[in-house]
Amino acid sequence: MNIQWYPGHMTKARRMMQEHIKLIDLIIELVDARAPLSSRNPDIDELGKGKARLILLNKADLASESWNEAWMEWFRAWGYFAVKLDSRSKAGMKTIQNVIREACKEKIERDRKRGIMNRPVRAMVVGIPNVGKSTFINSFAGKACTKTGNRPGVTKGAQWIRLNKQVELLDTPGILWPRFDDQQVGVRLAILGSVNDEILNLEELAGELAVFLQKNYPGSLSERYKEAFPEELEAWQILQKVAGARACIQKGGEPDTERAASFLLDDFRAGRMGKITLEFPPEGEYDKAIKDQR
């Protein structure tokens, strides 16, 4: 699949981040725990040079727990602070305040030496569309501060939110990079719902997901749809079987694979296929990170 999507407001959001970056002490970057590397925006590393960094693996409840731990270790090896959480249920939220203070302890100590006491940490919250930034902010604040939605691009402008005496947050619109150099990154983001479904071929996309599940999570399709899915099935055959299981039948008795594709993607995104991680820490990269830290 060839996926390209970069709405005009995202270009504006990048400029907005550049303007505000000098005002902040910490960048809090939300990623989707099911695809932590694909759901990072490489622009943010360039924009955030010299700033403390905290990675939040959001939607960790939908991802494999063993891979959540592996990704946490991977990010920490590269020098990031990392916390896994589920913003909707607030699981993991209690630890974030302490981690923020730990990430910014050098800044806090510099302020203390200058006689500046209790100045709040200013943190910019960033992430790609539909990763759950607004839900995180509302959960962290304990009140509705921002708009939320299950579609990309709900947040359109930056806004400052004072959480308490210790932390102020700057919410920013979700931004994607102008192109996906690695098309598998684009496919993963489309499967997660970070790319507008209206511009996608959902049958092709669901086929990619089906093949991945057959290879990496054998049994997940059978468990969900109460059908046998032999290993040798191709993507279109899997969609036909899903269509039969969900009674997606067109006039004339033909399976409606377009509707079946929507069911499969919805089931995955809602966690009804089980706890599934779409990508794994790059081989060799972890060892390199550990070596660089020494």
PDB file of C-alpha atoms in Angstrom:
ATOM      1  CA  MET A   1       0.000   0.000   0.000  1.00  0.00           C
ATOM      2  CA  ASN A   2       1.176   3.523  -0.756  1.00  0.00           C
ATOM      3  CA  ILE A   3      -0.020   5.844   2.019  1.00  0.00           C
ATOM      4  CA  GLN A   4       0.503   9.613   1.948  1.00  0.00           C
ATOM      5  CA  TRP A   5      -1.429  11.975   4.207  1.00  0.00           C
ATOM      6  CA  TYR A   6      -0.320  15.368   5.492  1.00  0.00           C
ATOM      7  CA  PRO A   7      -3.201  17.857   5.914  1.00  0.00           C
ATOM      8  CA  GLY A   8      -2.370  21.551   5.829  1.00  0.00           C
ATOM      9  CA  HIS A   9      -3.095  22.103   9.518  1.00  0.00           C
ATOM     10  CA  MET A  10      -0.231  19.727  10.346  1.00  0.00           C
ATOM     11  CA  THR A  11       2.264  22.002   8.602  1.00  0.00           C
ATOM     12  CA  LYS A  12       0.901  24.841  10.724  1.00  0.00           C
ATOM     13  CA  ALA A  13       1.187  22.652  13.847  1.00  0.00           C
ATOM     14  CA  ARG A  14       4.885  22.023  13.181  1.00  0.00           C
ATOM     15  CA  ARG A  15       5.555  25.774  12.929  1.00  0.00           C
ATOM     16  CA  MET A  16       3.591  26.277  16.144  1.00  0.00           C
ATOM     17  CA  MET A  17       5.765  23.718  17.932  1.00  0.00           C
ATOM     18  CA  GLN A  18       8.918  25.458  16.723  1.00  0.00           C
ATOM     19  CA  GLU A  19       7.641  28.752  18.136  1.00  0.00           C
ATOM     20  CA  HIS A  20       6.803  27.301  21.565  1.00  0.00           C
ATOM     21  CA  ILE A  21       9.743  24.942  22.061  1.00  0.00           C
ATOM     22  CA  LYS A  22      11.929  27.595  23.714  1.00  0.00           C
ATOM     23  CA  LEU A  23       9.294  28.071  26.438  1.00  0.00           C
ATOM     24  CA  ILE A  24       9.208  24.476  27.628  1.00  0.00           C
ATOM     25  CA  ASP A  25      11.334  22.252  29.875  1.00  0.00           C
ATOM     26  CA  LEU A  26      10.045  18.812  28.904  1.00  0.00           C
ATOM     27  CA  ILE A  27       8.555  17.116  25.851  1.00  0.00           C
ATOM     28  CA  ILE A  28       5.969  14.467  26.699  1.00  0.00           C
ATOM     29  CA  GLU A  29       5.519  12.326  23.616  1.00  0.00           C
ATOM     30  CA  LEU A  30       2.611   9.907  23.406  1.00  0.00           C
ATOM     31  CA  VAL A  31       3.045   6.834  21.224  1.00  0.00           C
ATOM     32  CA  ASP A  32       0.702   3.929  20.582  1.00  0.00           C
ATOM     33  CA  ALA A  33       1.990   0.951  22.575  1.00  0.00           C
ATOM     34  CA  ARG A  34       0.943  -1.362  19.725  1.00  0.00           C
ATOM     35  CA  ALA A  35       3.425   0.329  17.351  1.00  0.00           C
ATOM     36  CA  PRO A  36       5.727   2.516  19.466  1.00  0.00           C
ATOM     37  CA  LEU A  37       8.342   3.273  16.820  1.00  0.00           C
ATOM     38  CA  SER A  38       5.965   3.724  13.884  1.00  0.00           C
ATOM     39  CA  SER A  39       3.779   6.065  15.949  1.00  0.00           C
ATOM     40  CA  ARG A  40       6.679   8.396  16.748  1.00  0.00           C
ATOM     41  CA  ASN A  41       7.215  11.500  14.664  1.00  0.00           C
ATOM     42  CA  PRO A  42      10.915  11.830  13.763  1.00  0.00           C
ATOM     43  CA  ASP A  43      10.466  15.607  13.502  1.00  0.00           C
ATOM     44  CA  ILE A  44      10.074  15.737  17.281  1.00  0.00           C
ATOM     45  CA  ASP A  45      13.627  14.505  17.917  1.00  0.00           C
ATOM     46  CA  GLU A  46      14.967  17.400  15.850  1.00  0.00           C
ATOM     47  CA  LEU A  47      12.583  19.946  17.375  1.00  0.00           C
ATOM     48  CA  GLY A  48      13.279  18.773  20.930  1.00  0.00           C
ATOM     49  CA  LYS A  49      17.068  18.738  20.995  1.00  0.00           C
ATOM     50  CA  GLY A  50      18.345  19.653  24.452  1.00  0.00           C
ATOM     51  CA  LYS A  51      14.970  19.130  26.144  1.00  0.00           C
ATOM     52  CA  ALA A  52      14.121  16.460  28.703  1.00  0.00           C
ATOM     53  CA  ARG A  53      12.070  13.682  27.103  1.00  0.00           C
ATOM     54  CA  LEU A  54       9.304  11.431  28.404  1.00  0.00           C
ATOM     55  CA  ILE A  55       7.747   8.715  26.233  1.00  0.00           C
ATOM     56  CA  LEU A  56       4.256   7.546  27.217  1.00  0.00           C
ATOM     57  CA  LEU A  57       3.244   4.195  25.732  1.00  0.00           C
ATOM     58  CA  ASN A  58      -0.477   4.862  25.606  1.00  0.00           C
ATOM     59  CA  LYS A  59      -3.142   2.203  25.001  1.00  0.00           C
ATOM     60  CA  ALA A  60      -0.824  -0.291  26.701  1.00  0.00           C
ATOM     61  CA  ASP A  61      -3.907  -2.291  27.673  1.00  0.00           C
ATOM     62  CA  LEU A  62      -4.404  -3.167  23.993  1.00  0.00           C
ATOM     63  CA  ALA A  63      -0.812  -4.327  23.439  1.00  0.00           C
ATOM     64  CA  SER A  64       1.050  -7.482  24.467  1.00  0.00           C
ATOM     65  CA  GLU A  65       2.341  -7.023  28.011  1.00  0.00           C
ATOM     66  CA  SER A  66       5.661  -8.734  27.304  1.00  0.00           C
ATOM     67  CA  TRP A  67       6.275  -6.419  24.353  1.00  0.00           C
ATOM     68  CA  ASN A  68       5.237  -3.395  26.451  1.00  0.00           C
ATOM     69  CA  GLU A  69       8.058  -4.247  28.847  1.00  0.00           C
ATOM     70  CA  ALA A  70      10.505  -4.795  25.983  1.00  0.00           C
ATOM     71  CA  TRP A  71       9.673  -1.407  24.458  1.00  0.00           C
ATOM     72  CA  MET A  72       9.978   0.344  27.833  1.00  0.00           C
ATOM     73  CA  GLU A  73      13.445  -1.123  28.235  1.00  0.00           C
ATOM     74  CA  TRP A  74      14.335  -0.147  24.654  1.00  0.00           C
ATOM     75  CA  PHE A  75      13.362   3.518  25.106  1.00  0.00           C
ATOM     76  CA  ARG A  76      15.132   3.765  28.451  1.00  0.00           C
ATOM     77  CA  ALA A  77      18.273   2.317  26.873  1.00  0.00           C
ATOM     78  CA  TRP A  78      18.224   5.231  24.448  1.00  0.00           C
ATOM     79  CA  GLY A  79      18.049   7.709  27.334  1.00  0.00           C
ATOM     80  CA  TYR A  80      14.319   8.491  27.400  1.00  0.00           C
ATOM     81  CA  PHE A  81      12.110   8.296  30.452  1.00  0.00           C
ATOM     82  CA  ALA A  82       9.267   5.905  29.664  1.00  0.00           C
ATOM     83  CA  VAL A  83       5.907   5.032  31.226  1.00  0.00           C
ATOM     84  CA  LYS A  84       3.197   2.697  29.953  1.00  0.00           C
ATOM     85  CA  LEU A  85      -0.390   3.731  30.527  1.00  0.00           C
ATOM     86  CA  ASP A  86      -4.021   3.509  29.514  1.00  0.00           C
ATOM     87  CA  SER A  87      -5.342   7.075  29.564  1.00  0.00           C
ATOM     88  CA  ARG A  88      -8.972   5.981  29.446  1.00  0.00           C
ATOM     89  CA  SER A  89      -8.849   3.914  32.648  1.00  0.00           C
ATOM     90  CA  LYS A  90      -6.088   6.120  34.137  1.00  0.00           C
ATOM     91  CA  ALA A  91      -3.873   3.043  34.660  1.00  0.00           C
ATOM     92  CA  GLY A  92      -0.287   4.255  35.072  1.00  0.00           C
ATOM     93  CA  MET A  93      -1.263   7.905  35.599  1.00  0.00           C
ATOM     94  CA  LYS A  94      -0.179   8.061  39.270  1.00  0.00           C
ATOM     95  CA  THR A  95       3.490   7.572  38.432  1.00  0.00           C
ATOM     96  CA  ILE A  96       3.709  10.333  35.826  1.00  0.00           C
ATOM     97  CA  GLN A  97       3.993  13.313  38.193  1.00  0.00           C
ATOM     98  CA  ASN A  98       7.044  11.767  39.883  1.00  0.00           C
ATOM     99  CA  VAL A  99       8.606  10.807  36.547  1.00  0.00           C
ATOM    100  CA  ILE A 100       8.172  14.390  35.295  1.00  0.00           C
ATOM    101  CA  ARG A 101      10.049  15.705  38.337  1.00  0.00           C
ATOM    102  CA  GLU A 102      12.779  13.099  37.856  1.00  0.00           C
ATOM    103  CA  ALA A 103      13.121  13.980  34.149  1.00  0.00           C
ATOM    104  CA  CYS A 104      13.443  17.686  35.024  1.00  0.00           C
ATOM    105  CA  LYS A 105      15.510  17.405  38.201  1.00  0.00           C
ATOM    106  CA  GLU A 106      18.467  19.253  36.632  1.00  0.00           C
ATOM    107  CA  LYS A 107      16.206  22.155  35.666  1.00  0.00           C
ATOM    108  CA  ILE A 108      14.618  22.178  39.138  1.00  0.00           C
ATOM    109  CA  GLU A 109      18.076  22.176  40.761  1.00  0.00           C
ATOM    110  CA  ARG A 110      19.256  25.066  38.528  1.00  0.00           C
ATOM    111  CA  ASP A 111      16.183  27.065  39.559  1.00  0.00           C
ATOM    112  CA  ARG A 112      16.870  26.333  43.240  1.00  0.00           C
ATOM    113  CA  LYS A 113      20.459  27.577  42.966  1.00  0.00           C
ATOM    114  CA  ARG A 114      19.165  30.790  41.399  1.00  0.00           C
ATOM    115  CA  GLY A 115      16.686  31.253  44.218  1.00  0.00           C
ATOM    116  CA  ILE A 116      13.704  30.347  42.032  1.00  0.00           C
ATOM    117  CA  MET A 117      11.482  28.061  44.057  1.00  0.00           C
ATOM    118  CA  ASN A 118       8.436  26.082  42.928  1.00  0.00           C
ATOM    119  CA  ARG A 119       8.383  27.324  39.331  1.00  0.00           C
ATOM    120  CA  PRO A 120       6.165  24.809  37.502  1.00  0.00           C
ATOM    121  CA  VAL A 121       7.646  22.484  34.918  1.00  0.00           C
ATOM    122  CA  ARG A 122       6.391  23.472  31.494  1.00  0.00           C
ATOM    123  CA  ALA A 123       5.764  20.418  29.327  1.00  0.00           C
ATOM    124  CA  MET A 124       4.724  20.200  25.691  1.00  0.00           C
ATOM    125  CA  VAL A 125       2.469  17.229  24.884  1.00  0.00           C
ATOM    126  CA  VAL A 126       3.039  15.907  21.372  1.00  0.00           C
ATOM    127  CA  GLY A 127       2.090  12.906  19.288  1.00  0.00           C
ATOM    128  CA  ILE A 128       0.628  11.764  16.010  1.00  0.00           C
ATOM    129  CA  PRO A 129      -3.144  11.942  15.398  1.00  0.00           C
ATOM    130  CA  ASN A 130      -5.451   9.628  17.324  1.00  0.00           C
ATOM    131  CA  VAL A 131      -2.788   8.505  19.798  1.00  0.00           C
ATOM    132  CA  GLY A 132      -4.833   9.753  22.776  1.00  0.00           C
ATOM    133  CA  LYS A 133      -3.194  13.066  23.713  1.00  0.00           C
ATOM    134  CA  SER A 134      -6.397  14.827  24.713  1.00  0.00           C
ATOM    135  CA  THR A 135      -7.649  11.836  26.706  1.00  0.00           C
ATOM    136  CA  PHE A 136      -4.299  11.730  28.523  1.00  0.00           C
ATOM    137  CA  ILE A 137      -4.412  15.436  29.375  1.00  0.00           C
ATOM    138  CA  ASN A 138      -7.995  15.231  30.625  1.00  0.00           C
ATOM    139  CA  SER A 139      -7.180  12.149  32.736  1.00  0.00           C
ATOM    140  CA  PHE A 140      -3.996  13.721  34.120  1.00  0.00           C
ATOM    141  CA  ALA A 141      -5.812  16.945  34.974  1.00  0.00           C
ATOM    142  CA  GLY A 142      -8.817  15.133  36.418  1.00  0.00           C
ATOM    143  CA  LYS A 143     -11.177  17.268  34.345  1.00  0.00           C
ATOM    144  CA  ALA A 144     -12.153  17.941  30.750  1.00  0.00           C
ATOM    145  CA  CYS A 145      -9.575  20.429  29.454  1.00  0.00           C
ATOM    146  CA  THR A 146      -9.465  19.454  25.775  1.00  0.00           C
ATOM    147  CA  LYS A 147     -11.662  17.988  23.082  1.00  0.00           C
ATOM    148  CA  THR A 148     -11.351  14.251  22.474  1.00  0.00           C
ATOM    149  CA  GLY A 149     -12.364  12.034  19.586  1.00  0.00           C
ATOM    150  CA  ASN A 150     -11.700   8.685  17.936  1.00  0.00           C
ATOM    151  CA  ARG A 151     -10.657  10.258  14.650  1.00  0.00           C
ATOM    152  CA  PRO A 152      -7.425  11.965  13.611  1.00  0.00           C
ATOM    153  CA  GLY A 153      -7.091  15.732  13.875  1.00  0.00           C
ATOM    154  CA  VAL A 154      -9.507  16.690  16.669  1.00  0.00           C
ATOM    155  CA  THR A 155      -7.025  19.099  18.285  1.00  0.00           C
ATOM    156  CA  LYS A 156      -6.486  22.040  15.909  1.00  0.00           C
ATOM    157  CA  GLY A 157      -4.595  24.639  17.982  1.00  0.00           C
ATOM    158  CA  ALA A 158      -2.139  24.880  20.872  1.00  0.00           C
ATOM    159  CA  GLN A 159      -3.404  25.625  24.390  1.00  0.00           C
ATOM    160  CA  TRP A 160      -1.767  25.985  27.814  1.00  0.00           C
ATOM    161  CA  ILE A 161      -3.279  23.962  30.664  1.00  0.00           C
ATOM    162  CA  ARG A 162      -2.225  24.506  34.291  1.00  0.00           C
ATOM    163  CA  LEU A 163      -2.559  21.153  36.018  1.00  0.00           C
ATOM    164  CA  ASN A 164      -1.273  22.112  39.462  1.00  0.00           C
ATOM    165  CA  LYS A 165       1.507  24.139  41.088  1.00  0.00           C
ATOM    166  CA  GLN A 166       4.141  21.769  39.707  1.00  0.00           C
ATOM    167  CA  VAL A 167       3.158  21.233  36.039  1.00  0.00           C
ATOM    168  CA  GLU A 168       1.799  23.247  33.126  1.00  0.00           C
ATOM    169  CA  LEU A 169       1.023  21.471  29.863  1.00  0.00           C
ATOM    170  CA  LEU A 170       0.999  22.779  26.310  1.00  0.00           C
ATOM    171  CA  ASP A 171      -1.314  20.703  24.134  1.00  0.00           C
ATOM    172  CA  THR A 172      -0.507  20.632  20.407  1.00  0.00           C
ATOM    173  CA  PRO A 173      -2.305  19.215  17.353  1.00  0.00           C
ATOM    174  CA  GLY A 174      -1.237  15.739  16.277  1.00  0.00           C
ATOM    175  CA  ILE A 175       1.237  15.822  13.421  1.00  0.00           C
ATOM    176  CA  LEU A 176       2.517  13.259  10.945  1.00  0.00           C
ATOM    177  CA  TRP A 177       5.647  13.570   8.859  1.00  0.00           C
ATOM    178  CA  PRO A 178       5.146  14.720   5.229  1.00  0.00           C
ATOM    179  CA  ARG A 179       5.714  11.229   3.803  1.00  0.00           C
ATOM    180  CA  PHE A 180       6.206   7.672   4.964  1.00  0.00           C
ATOM    181  CA  ASP A 181       9.666   6.599   3.776  1.00  0.00           C
ATOM    182  CA  ASP A 182       8.955   3.082   5.055  1.00  0.00           C
ATOM    183  CA  GLN A 183       5.575   1.995   3.745  1.00  0.00           C
ATOM    184  CA  GLN A 184       5.199  -0.548   6.556  1.00  0.00           C
ATOM    185  CA  VAL A 185       5.132   2.417   8.945  1.00  0.00           C
ATOM    186  CA  GLY A 186       2.232   3.861   6.953  1.00  0.00           C
ATOM    187  CA  VAL A 187       0.420   0.525   6.978  1.00  0.00           C
ATOM    188  CA  ARG A 188       0.773   0.168  10.763  1.00  0.00           C
ATOM    189  CA  LEU A 189      -0.509   3.687  11.364  1.00  0.00           C
ATOM    190  CA  ALA A 190      -3.439   3.104   9.022  1.00  0.00           C
ATOM    191  CA  ILE A 191      -4.304  -0.122  10.867  1.00  0.00           C
ATOM    192  CA  LEU A 192      -4.231   1.794  14.172  1.00  0.00           C
ATOM    193  CA  GLY A 193      -6.569   4.472  12.800  1.00  0.00           C
ATOM    194  CA  SER A 194      -4.038   7.334  12.709  1.00  0.00           C
ATOM    195  CA  VAL A 195      -4.693   7.876   8.992  1.00  0.00           C
ATOM    196  CA  ASN A 196      -8.127   8.876   7.729  1.00  0.00           C
ATOM    197  CA  ASP A 197      -9.969   5.708   6.629  1.00  0.00           C
ATOM    198  CA  GLU A 198     -11.681   7.643   3.842  1.00  0.00           C
ATOM    199  CA  ILE A 199      -8.486   7.802   1.793  1.00  0.00           C
ATOM    200  CA  LEU A 200      -7.605   4.112   2.250  1.00  0.00           C
ATOM    201  CA  ASN A 201      -8.405   0.838   0.537  1.00  0.00           C
ATOM    202  CA  LEU A 202      -9.786  -0.894   3.620  1.00  0.00           C
ATOM    203  CA  GLU A 203      -9.850  -4.353   2.037  1.00  0.00           C
ATOM    204  CA  GLU A 204      -6.153  -4.150   1.240  1.00  0.00           C
ATOM    205  CA  LEU A 205      -5.404  -2.735   4.680  1.00  0.00           C
ATOM    206  CA  ALA A 206      -7.411  -5.417   6.495  1.00  0.00           C
ATOM    207  CA  GLY A 207      -5.652  -8.022   4.363  1.00  0.00           C
ATOM    208  CA  GLU A 208      -2.290  -6.749   5.640  1.00  0.00           C
ATOM    209  CA  LEU A 209      -3.558  -7.034   9.215  1.00  0.00           C
ATOM    210  CA  ALA A 210      -4.960 -10.536   8.606  1.00  0.00           C
ATOM    211  CA  VAL A 211      -1.642 -11.835   7.257  1.00  0.00           C
ATOM    212  CA  PHE A 212       0.232 -10.286  10.215  1.00  0.00           C
ATOM    213  CA  LEU A 213      -2.139 -11.918  12.702  1.00  0.00           C
ATOM    214  CA  GLN A 214      -1.813 -15.313  11.032  1.00  0.00           C
ATOM    215  CA  LYS A 215       1.972 -15.107  11.254  1.00  0.00           C
ATOM    216  CA  ASN A 216       2.473 -13.537  14.686  1.00  0.00           C
ATOM    217  CA  TYR A 217      -0.710 -14.288  16.642  1.00  0.00           C
ATOM    218  CA  PRO A 218      -1.967 -17.622  15.329  1.00  0.00           C
ATOM    219  CA  GLY A 219      -5.319 -18.450  16.817  1.00  0.00           C
ATOM    220  CA  SER A 220      -6.462 -14.846  17.292  1.00  0.00           C
ATOM    221  CA  LEU A 221      -8.701 -14.944  14.204  1.00  0.00           C
ATOM    222  CA  SER A 222     -10.154 -18.327  15.133  1.00  0.00           C
ATOM    223  CA  GLU A 223     -10.796 -17.186  18.693  1.00  0.00           C
ATOM    224  CA  ARG A 224     -12.628 -14.073  17.570  1.00  0.00           C
ATOM    225  CA  TYR A 225     -14.661 -15.464  14.669  1.00  0.00           C
ATOM    226  CA  LYS A 226     -15.117 -19.096  15.798  1.00  0.00           C
ATOM    227  CA  GLU A 227     -13.824 -20.364  12.469  1.00  0.00           C
ATOM    228  CA  ALA A 228     -10.762 -22.342  11.423  1.00  0.00           C
ATOM    229  CA  PHE A 229      -8.128 -20.205   9.677  1.00  0.00           C
ATOM    230  CA  PRO A 230      -5.437 -22.526   8.240  1.00  0.00           C
ATOM    231  CA  GLU A 231      -1.932 -21.036   7.939  1.00  0.00           C
ATOM    232  CA  GLU A 232      -1.858 -21.281   4.149  1.00  0.00           C
ATOM    233  CA  LEU A 233      -4.829 -18.934   3.615  1.00  0.00           C
ATOM    234  CA  GLU A 234      -4.134 -15.786   1.609  1.00  0.00           C
ATOM    235  CA  ALA A 235      -5.454 -12.367   2.659  1.00  0.00           C
ATOM    236  CA  TRP A 236      -8.529 -12.417   0.415  1.00  0.00           C
ATOM    237  CA  GLN A 237      -9.434 -15.899   1.634  1.00  0.00           C
ATOM    238  CA  ILE A 238      -9.189 -14.769   5.254  1.00  0.00           C
ATOM    239  CA  LEU A 239     -11.525 -11.851   4.523  1.00  0.00           C
ATOM    240  CA  GLN A 240     -13.970 -14.220   2.859  1.00  0.00           C
ATOM    241  CA  LYS A 241     -14.044 -16.385   5.976  1.00  0.00           C
ATOM    242  CA  VAL A 242     -14.493 -13.317   8.193  1.00  0.00           C
ATOM    243  CA  ALA A 243     -17.371 -12.273   5.916  1.00  0.00           C
ATOM    244  CA  GLY A 244     -19.010 -15.651   6.401  1.00  0.00           C
ATOM    245  CA  ALA A 245     -18.532 -15.540  10.175  1.00  0.00           C
ATOM    246  CA  ARG A 246     -20.062 -12.054  10.409  1.00  0.00           C
ATOM    247  CA  ALA A 247     -22.863 -12.773   7.895  1.00  0.00           C
ATOM    248  CA  CYS A 248     -21.520 -10.202   5.438  1.00  0.00           C
ATOM    249  CA  ILE A 249     -23.206 -11.550   2.329  1.00  0.00           C
ATOM    250  CA  GLN A 250     -24.028  -9.638  -0.838  1.00  0.00           C
ATOM    251  CA  LYS A 251     -26.968 -10.266  -3.147  1.00  0.00           C
ATOM    252  CA  GLY A 252     -26.357 -13.512  -4.965  1.00  0.00           C
ATOM    253  CA  GLY A 253     -24.663 -15.068  -1.946  1.00  0.00           C
ATOM    254  CA  GLU A 254     -21.170 -13.625  -2.543  1.00  0.00           C
ATOM    255  CA  PRO A 255     -19.153 -12.706   0.588  1.00  0.00           C
ATOM    256  CA  ASP A 256     -18.988  -8.961   1.191  1.00  0.00           C
ATOM    257  CA  THR A 257     -15.267  -8.635   1.881  1.00  0.00           C
ATOM    258  CA  GLU A 258     -15.486  -4.832   2.074  1.00  0.00           C
ATOM    259  CA  ARG A 259     -17.769  -5.018   5.101  1.00  0.00           C
ATOM    260  CA  ALA A 260     -15.685  -7.856   6.521  1.00  0.00           C
ATOM    261  CA  ALA A 261     -12.587  -5.650   6.259  1.00  0.00           C
ATOM    262  CA  SER A 262     -14.307  -2.949   8.323  1.00  0.00           C
ATOM    263  CA  PHE A 263     -15.315  -5.498  10.952  1.00  0.00           C
ATOM    264  CA  LEU A 264     -11.770  -6.860  11.198  1.00  0.00           C
ATOM    265  CA  LEU A 265     -10.186  -3.410  11.549  1.00  0.00           C
ATOM    266  CA  ASP A 266     -12.798  -2.306  14.103  1.00  0.00           C
ATOM    267  CA  ASP A 267     -12.297  -5.495  16.125  1.00  0.00           C
ATOM    268  CA  PHE A 268      -8.541  -4.963  16.197  1.00  0.00           C
ATOM    269  CA  ARG A 269      -8.715  -1.264  17.087  1.00  0.00           C
ATOM    270  CA  ALA A 270     -11.163  -1.954  19.927  1.00  0.00           C
ATOM    271  CA  GLY A 271      -8.988  -4.731  21.368  1.00  0.00           C
ATOM    272  CA  ARG A 272     -11.476  -7.486  20.593  1.00  0.00           C
ATOM    273  CA  MET A 273      -8.739  -9.543  18.885  1.00  0.00           C
ATOM    274  CA  GLY A 274      -6.757  -9.741  22.130  1.00  0.00           C
ATOM    275  CA  LYS A 275      -3.627  -7.893  23.256  1.00  0.00           C
ATOM    276  CA  ILE A 276      -1.632  -7.414  20.057  1.00  0.00           C
ATOM    277  CA  THR A 277       1.578  -5.525  19.299  1.00  0.00           C
ATOM    278  CA  LEU A 278       2.190  -4.676  15.623  1.00  0.00           C
ATOM    279  CA  GLU A 279       5.947  -4.088  15.759  1.00  0.00           C
ATOM    280  CA  PHE A 280       8.883  -5.180  17.846  1.00  0.00           C
ATOM    281  CA  PRO A 281      12.158  -3.482  18.915  1.00  0.00           C
ATOM    282  CA  PRO A 282      14.611  -3.521  15.982  1.00  0.00           C
ATOM    283  CA  GLU A 283      17.138  -6.352  16.185  1.00  0.00           C
ATOM    284  CA  GLY A 284      20.571  -5.072  17.116  1.00  0.00           C
ATOM    285  CA  GLU A 285      19.278  -1.605  18.000  1.00  0.00           C
ATOM    286  CA  TYR A 286      18.935  -2.418  21.694  1.00  0.00           C
ATOM    287  CA  ASP A 287      22.543  -3.606  21.980  1.00  0.00           C
ATOM    288  CA  LYS A 288      23.686  -0.439  20.225  1.00  0.00           C
ATOM    289  CA  ALA A 289      21.687   1.713  22.668  1.00  0.00           C
ATOM    290  CA  ILE A 290      23.209  -0.030  25.673  1.00  0.00           C
ATOM    291  CA  LYS A 291      26.705   0.404  24.205  1.00  0.00           C
ATOM    292  CA  ASP A 292      26.088   4.120  23.574  1.00  0.00           C
ATOM    293  CA  GLN A 293      25.025   4.599  27.185  1.00  0.00           C
ATOM    294  CA  ARG A 294      28.359   3.262  28.513  1.00  0.00           C
TER     295      ARG A 294
END
